[in-house]
Short mmCIF file of C-alpha atoms in Angstrom, two decimals:
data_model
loop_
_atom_site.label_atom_id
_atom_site.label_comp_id
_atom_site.label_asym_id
_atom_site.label_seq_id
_atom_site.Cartn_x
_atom_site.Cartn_y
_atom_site.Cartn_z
CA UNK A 683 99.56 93.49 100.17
CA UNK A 684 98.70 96.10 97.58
CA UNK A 685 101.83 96.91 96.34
CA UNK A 686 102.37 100.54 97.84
CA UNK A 687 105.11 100.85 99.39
CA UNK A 688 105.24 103.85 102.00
CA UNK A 689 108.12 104.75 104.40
CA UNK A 690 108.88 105.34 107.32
CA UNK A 691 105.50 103.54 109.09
CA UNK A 692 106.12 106.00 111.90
CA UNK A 693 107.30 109.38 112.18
CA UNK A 694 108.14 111.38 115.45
CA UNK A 695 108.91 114.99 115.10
CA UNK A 696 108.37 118.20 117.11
CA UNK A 697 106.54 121.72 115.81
CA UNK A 698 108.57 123.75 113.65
CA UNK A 699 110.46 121.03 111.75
CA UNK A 700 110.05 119.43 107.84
CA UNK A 701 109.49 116.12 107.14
CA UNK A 702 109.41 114.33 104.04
CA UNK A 703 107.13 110.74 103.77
CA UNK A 704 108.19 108.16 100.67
CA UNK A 705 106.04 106.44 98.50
CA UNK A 706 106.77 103.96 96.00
CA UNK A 707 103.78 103.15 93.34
CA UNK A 708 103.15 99.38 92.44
CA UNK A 709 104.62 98.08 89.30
CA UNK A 710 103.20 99.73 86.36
CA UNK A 711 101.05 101.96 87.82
CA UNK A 712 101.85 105.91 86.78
CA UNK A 713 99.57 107.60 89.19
CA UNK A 714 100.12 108.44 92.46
CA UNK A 715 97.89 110.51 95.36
CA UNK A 716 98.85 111.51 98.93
CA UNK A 717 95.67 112.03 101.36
CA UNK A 718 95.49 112.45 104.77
CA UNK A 719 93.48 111.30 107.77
CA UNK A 720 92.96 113.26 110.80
CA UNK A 721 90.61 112.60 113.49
CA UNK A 722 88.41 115.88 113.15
CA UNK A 723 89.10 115.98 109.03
CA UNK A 724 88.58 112.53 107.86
CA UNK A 725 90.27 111.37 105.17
CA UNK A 726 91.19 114.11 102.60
CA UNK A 727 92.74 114.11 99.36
CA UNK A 728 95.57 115.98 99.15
CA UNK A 729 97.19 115.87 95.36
CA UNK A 730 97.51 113.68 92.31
CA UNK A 731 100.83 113.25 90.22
CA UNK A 732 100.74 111.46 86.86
CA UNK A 733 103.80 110.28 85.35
CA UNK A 734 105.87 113.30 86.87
CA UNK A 735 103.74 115.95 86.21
CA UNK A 736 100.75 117.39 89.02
CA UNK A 737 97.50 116.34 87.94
CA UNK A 738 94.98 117.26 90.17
CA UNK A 739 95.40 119.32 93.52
CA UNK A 740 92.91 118.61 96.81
CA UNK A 741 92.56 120.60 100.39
CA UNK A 742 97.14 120.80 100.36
CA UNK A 743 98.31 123.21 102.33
CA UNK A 744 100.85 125.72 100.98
CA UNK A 745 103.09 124.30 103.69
CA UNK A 746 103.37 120.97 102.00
CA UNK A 747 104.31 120.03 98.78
CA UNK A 748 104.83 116.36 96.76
CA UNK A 749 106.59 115.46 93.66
CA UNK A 750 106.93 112.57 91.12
CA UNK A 751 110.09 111.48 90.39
CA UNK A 752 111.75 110.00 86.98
CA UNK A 753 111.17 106.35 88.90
CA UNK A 754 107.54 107.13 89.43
CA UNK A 755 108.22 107.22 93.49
CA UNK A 756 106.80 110.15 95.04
CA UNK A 757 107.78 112.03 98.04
CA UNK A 758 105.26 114.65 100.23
CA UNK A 759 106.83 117.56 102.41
CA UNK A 760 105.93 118.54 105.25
CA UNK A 761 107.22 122.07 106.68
CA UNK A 762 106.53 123.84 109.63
CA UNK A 763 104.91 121.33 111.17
CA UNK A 764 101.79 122.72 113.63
CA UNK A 765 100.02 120.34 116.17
CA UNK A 766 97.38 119.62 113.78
CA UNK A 767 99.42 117.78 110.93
CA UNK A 768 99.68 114.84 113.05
CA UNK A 769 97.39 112.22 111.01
CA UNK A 770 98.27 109.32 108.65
CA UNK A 771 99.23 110.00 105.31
CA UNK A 772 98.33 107.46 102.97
CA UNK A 773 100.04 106.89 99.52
CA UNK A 774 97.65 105.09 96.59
CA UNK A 775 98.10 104.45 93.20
CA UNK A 776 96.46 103.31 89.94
CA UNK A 777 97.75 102.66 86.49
CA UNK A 778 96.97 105.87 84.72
CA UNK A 779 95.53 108.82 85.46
CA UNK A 780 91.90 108.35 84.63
CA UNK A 781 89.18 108.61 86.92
CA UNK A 782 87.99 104.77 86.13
CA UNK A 783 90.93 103.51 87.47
CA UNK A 784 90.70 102.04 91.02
CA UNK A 785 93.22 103.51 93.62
CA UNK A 786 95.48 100.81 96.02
CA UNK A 787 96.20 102.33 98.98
CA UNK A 788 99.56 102.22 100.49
CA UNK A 789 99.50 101.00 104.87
CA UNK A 790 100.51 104.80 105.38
CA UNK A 791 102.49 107.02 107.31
CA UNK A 792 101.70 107.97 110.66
CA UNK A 793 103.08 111.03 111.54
CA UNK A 794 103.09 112.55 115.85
CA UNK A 795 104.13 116.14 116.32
CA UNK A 796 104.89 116.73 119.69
CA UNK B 653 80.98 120.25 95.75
CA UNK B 654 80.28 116.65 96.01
CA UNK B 655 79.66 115.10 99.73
CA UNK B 656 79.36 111.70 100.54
CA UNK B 657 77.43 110.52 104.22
CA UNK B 658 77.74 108.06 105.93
CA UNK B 659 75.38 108.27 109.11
CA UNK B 660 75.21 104.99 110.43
CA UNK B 661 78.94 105.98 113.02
CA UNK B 662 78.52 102.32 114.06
CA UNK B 663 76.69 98.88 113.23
CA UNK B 664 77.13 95.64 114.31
CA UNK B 665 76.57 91.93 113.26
CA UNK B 666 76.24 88.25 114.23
CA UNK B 667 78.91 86.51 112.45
CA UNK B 668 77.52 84.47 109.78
CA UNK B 669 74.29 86.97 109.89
CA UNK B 670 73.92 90.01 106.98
CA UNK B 671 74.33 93.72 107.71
CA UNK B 672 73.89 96.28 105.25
CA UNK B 673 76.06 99.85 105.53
CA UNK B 674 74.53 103.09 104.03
CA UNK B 675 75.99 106.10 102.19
CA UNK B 676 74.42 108.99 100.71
CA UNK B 677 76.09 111.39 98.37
CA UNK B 678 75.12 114.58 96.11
CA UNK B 679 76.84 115.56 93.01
CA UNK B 680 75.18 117.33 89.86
CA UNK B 681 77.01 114.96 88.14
CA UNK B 682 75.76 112.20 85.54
CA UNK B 683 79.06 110.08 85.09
CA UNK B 684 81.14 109.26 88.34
CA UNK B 685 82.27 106.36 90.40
CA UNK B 686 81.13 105.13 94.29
CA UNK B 687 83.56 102.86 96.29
CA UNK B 688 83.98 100.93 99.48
CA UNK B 689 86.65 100.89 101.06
CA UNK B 690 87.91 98.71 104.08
CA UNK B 691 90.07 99.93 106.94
CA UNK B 692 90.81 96.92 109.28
CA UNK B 693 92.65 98.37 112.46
CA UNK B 694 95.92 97.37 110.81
CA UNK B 695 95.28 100.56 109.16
CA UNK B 696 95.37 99.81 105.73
CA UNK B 697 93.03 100.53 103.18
CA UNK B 698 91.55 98.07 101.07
CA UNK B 699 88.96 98.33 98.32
CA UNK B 700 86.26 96.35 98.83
CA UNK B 701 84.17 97.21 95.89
CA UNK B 702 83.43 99.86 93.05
CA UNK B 703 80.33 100.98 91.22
CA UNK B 704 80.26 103.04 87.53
CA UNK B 705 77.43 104.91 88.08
CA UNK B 706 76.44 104.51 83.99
CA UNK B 707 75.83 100.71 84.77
CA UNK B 708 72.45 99.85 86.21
CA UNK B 709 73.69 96.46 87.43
CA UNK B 710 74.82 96.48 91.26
CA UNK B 711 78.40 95.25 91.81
CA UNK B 712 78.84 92.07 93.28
CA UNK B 713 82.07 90.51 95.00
CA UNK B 714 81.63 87.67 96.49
CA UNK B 715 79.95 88.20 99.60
CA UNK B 716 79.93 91.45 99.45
CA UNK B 717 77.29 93.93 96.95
CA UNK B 718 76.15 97.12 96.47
CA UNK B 719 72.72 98.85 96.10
CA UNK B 720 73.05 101.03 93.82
CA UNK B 721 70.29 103.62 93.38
CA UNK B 722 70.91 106.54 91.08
CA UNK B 723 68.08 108.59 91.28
CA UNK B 724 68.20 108.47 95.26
CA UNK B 725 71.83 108.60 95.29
CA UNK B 726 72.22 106.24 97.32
CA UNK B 727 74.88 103.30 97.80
CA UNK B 728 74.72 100.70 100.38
CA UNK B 729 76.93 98.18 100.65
CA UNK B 730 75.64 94.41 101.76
CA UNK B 731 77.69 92.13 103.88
CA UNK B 732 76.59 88.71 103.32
CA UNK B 733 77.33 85.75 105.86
CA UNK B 734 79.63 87.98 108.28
CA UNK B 735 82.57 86.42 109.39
CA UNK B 736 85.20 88.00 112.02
CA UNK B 737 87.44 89.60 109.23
CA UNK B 738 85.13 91.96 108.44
CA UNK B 739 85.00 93.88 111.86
CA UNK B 740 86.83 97.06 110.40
CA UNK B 741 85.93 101.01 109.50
CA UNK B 742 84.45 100.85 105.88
CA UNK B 743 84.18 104.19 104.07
CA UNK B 744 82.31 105.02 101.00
CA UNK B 745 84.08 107.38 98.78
CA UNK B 746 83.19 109.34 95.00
CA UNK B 747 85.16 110.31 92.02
CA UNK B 748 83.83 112.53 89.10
CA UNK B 749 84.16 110.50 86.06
CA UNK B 750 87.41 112.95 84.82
CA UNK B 751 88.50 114.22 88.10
CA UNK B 752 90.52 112.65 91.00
CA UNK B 753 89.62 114.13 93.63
CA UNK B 754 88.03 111.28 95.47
CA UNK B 755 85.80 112.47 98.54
CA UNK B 756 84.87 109.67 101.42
CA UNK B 757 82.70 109.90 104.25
CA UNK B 758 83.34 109.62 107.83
CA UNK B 759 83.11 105.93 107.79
CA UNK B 760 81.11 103.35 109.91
CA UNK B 761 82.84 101.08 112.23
CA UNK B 762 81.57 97.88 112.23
CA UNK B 763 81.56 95.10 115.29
CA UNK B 764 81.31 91.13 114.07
CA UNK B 765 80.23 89.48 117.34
CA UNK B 766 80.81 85.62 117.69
#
């Protein structure tokens, strides 16, 4: 068990409709980062949030977007949804923002649009 | 931009036997970081090991270790005395030493026969 905490596990939606996936850091850490996996992408990073604020931003779509909250829990949205945003979407997190830090991996989101 | 390969798709081992996993990456970069990570078909990601690239020594845990060669930029991983937990995707991933963008390769799915 890392520690990440990521709901729901499984996510059923159609094309057209907005999402949002949860993430909840471990204890302590201040960092979190949303990536996705897709069969014909691999796993991509997506963006980086440090203690509220964006940190770093990867191959994100202008149809999704992620924030930080006060608690350090992060959420990703997902709008519009197209046939080719199913994937998992995976949550980590590390204690700060610097790259020596290693990142824990949440057991991610899968996500089906039909 | 940094890319990381992985071209061994599949390997497979005799449980108790050793099996080595290759990655490749290019970066212009000096300071960064190499990883392993495991992806049992549970899904979740686990790190199996990290490498600073500023320390000559390979990174050993347990029965798992790295070879770590700079100049080649290269960085195999070694699994030592296989046992059935193993069987899993492992991917090798890089982070710039101040960015967070981490990159991974396609992974390598490897069998553990009995």
């Amino acid at each position: 068990d890392s520690g990440v905490t990521q709901t729901p596990k499984h996510l059923i939606t159609a094309t057209g409709q907005r999402v949002t996936l949860r993430c909840s850091p471990r204890s302590g850490d201040l960092s979190v980062y949303w990536y996705q996996q897709s069969l014909d992408q691999g796993l991509q990073f997506l963006i980086q949030y440090y203690n509220g604020e964006e940190r770093a931003k990867g191959n994100i779509l202008e149809r999704f977007s992620a924030q930080q909250f006060p608690d350090l829990h992060s959420e990703l949205n997902l709008s519009s949804l197209e046939l080719g945003d199913s994937a998992l979407y995976f949550c980590a997190s590390s204690e700060n923002g610097q790259g020596n830090q290693p990142q824990h991996f949440g057991d991610g989101t899968r996500l089906s649009i039909l | 931009a940094q890319t990381v390969t992985q071209s061994q798709p599949e390997m497979s081992v005799q449980e108790a036997e050793t099996v080595t996993l290759s990655c490749t990456y290019d970066t212009s970069e000096s300071d960064y970081y190499l990883f392993w990570y495991k992806q049992p078909p549970s899904r979740q990601m686990i790190l199996v090991i990290r490498q600073e690239a500023y320390k000559q020594q390979n990174a050993t845990e347990n029965r798992f270790s790295v070879n770590f060669q700079k100049a080649a930029k290269s960085f195999s991983l070694k699994i030592s005395d296989s046992q059935l937990g193993d069987a899993a995707m492992y991917f090798c991933a890089y982070k710039r030493y101040n960015n967070n963008d981490m990159r991974f390769g396609a992974g390598t799915r490897l069998t553990v026969k009995p």
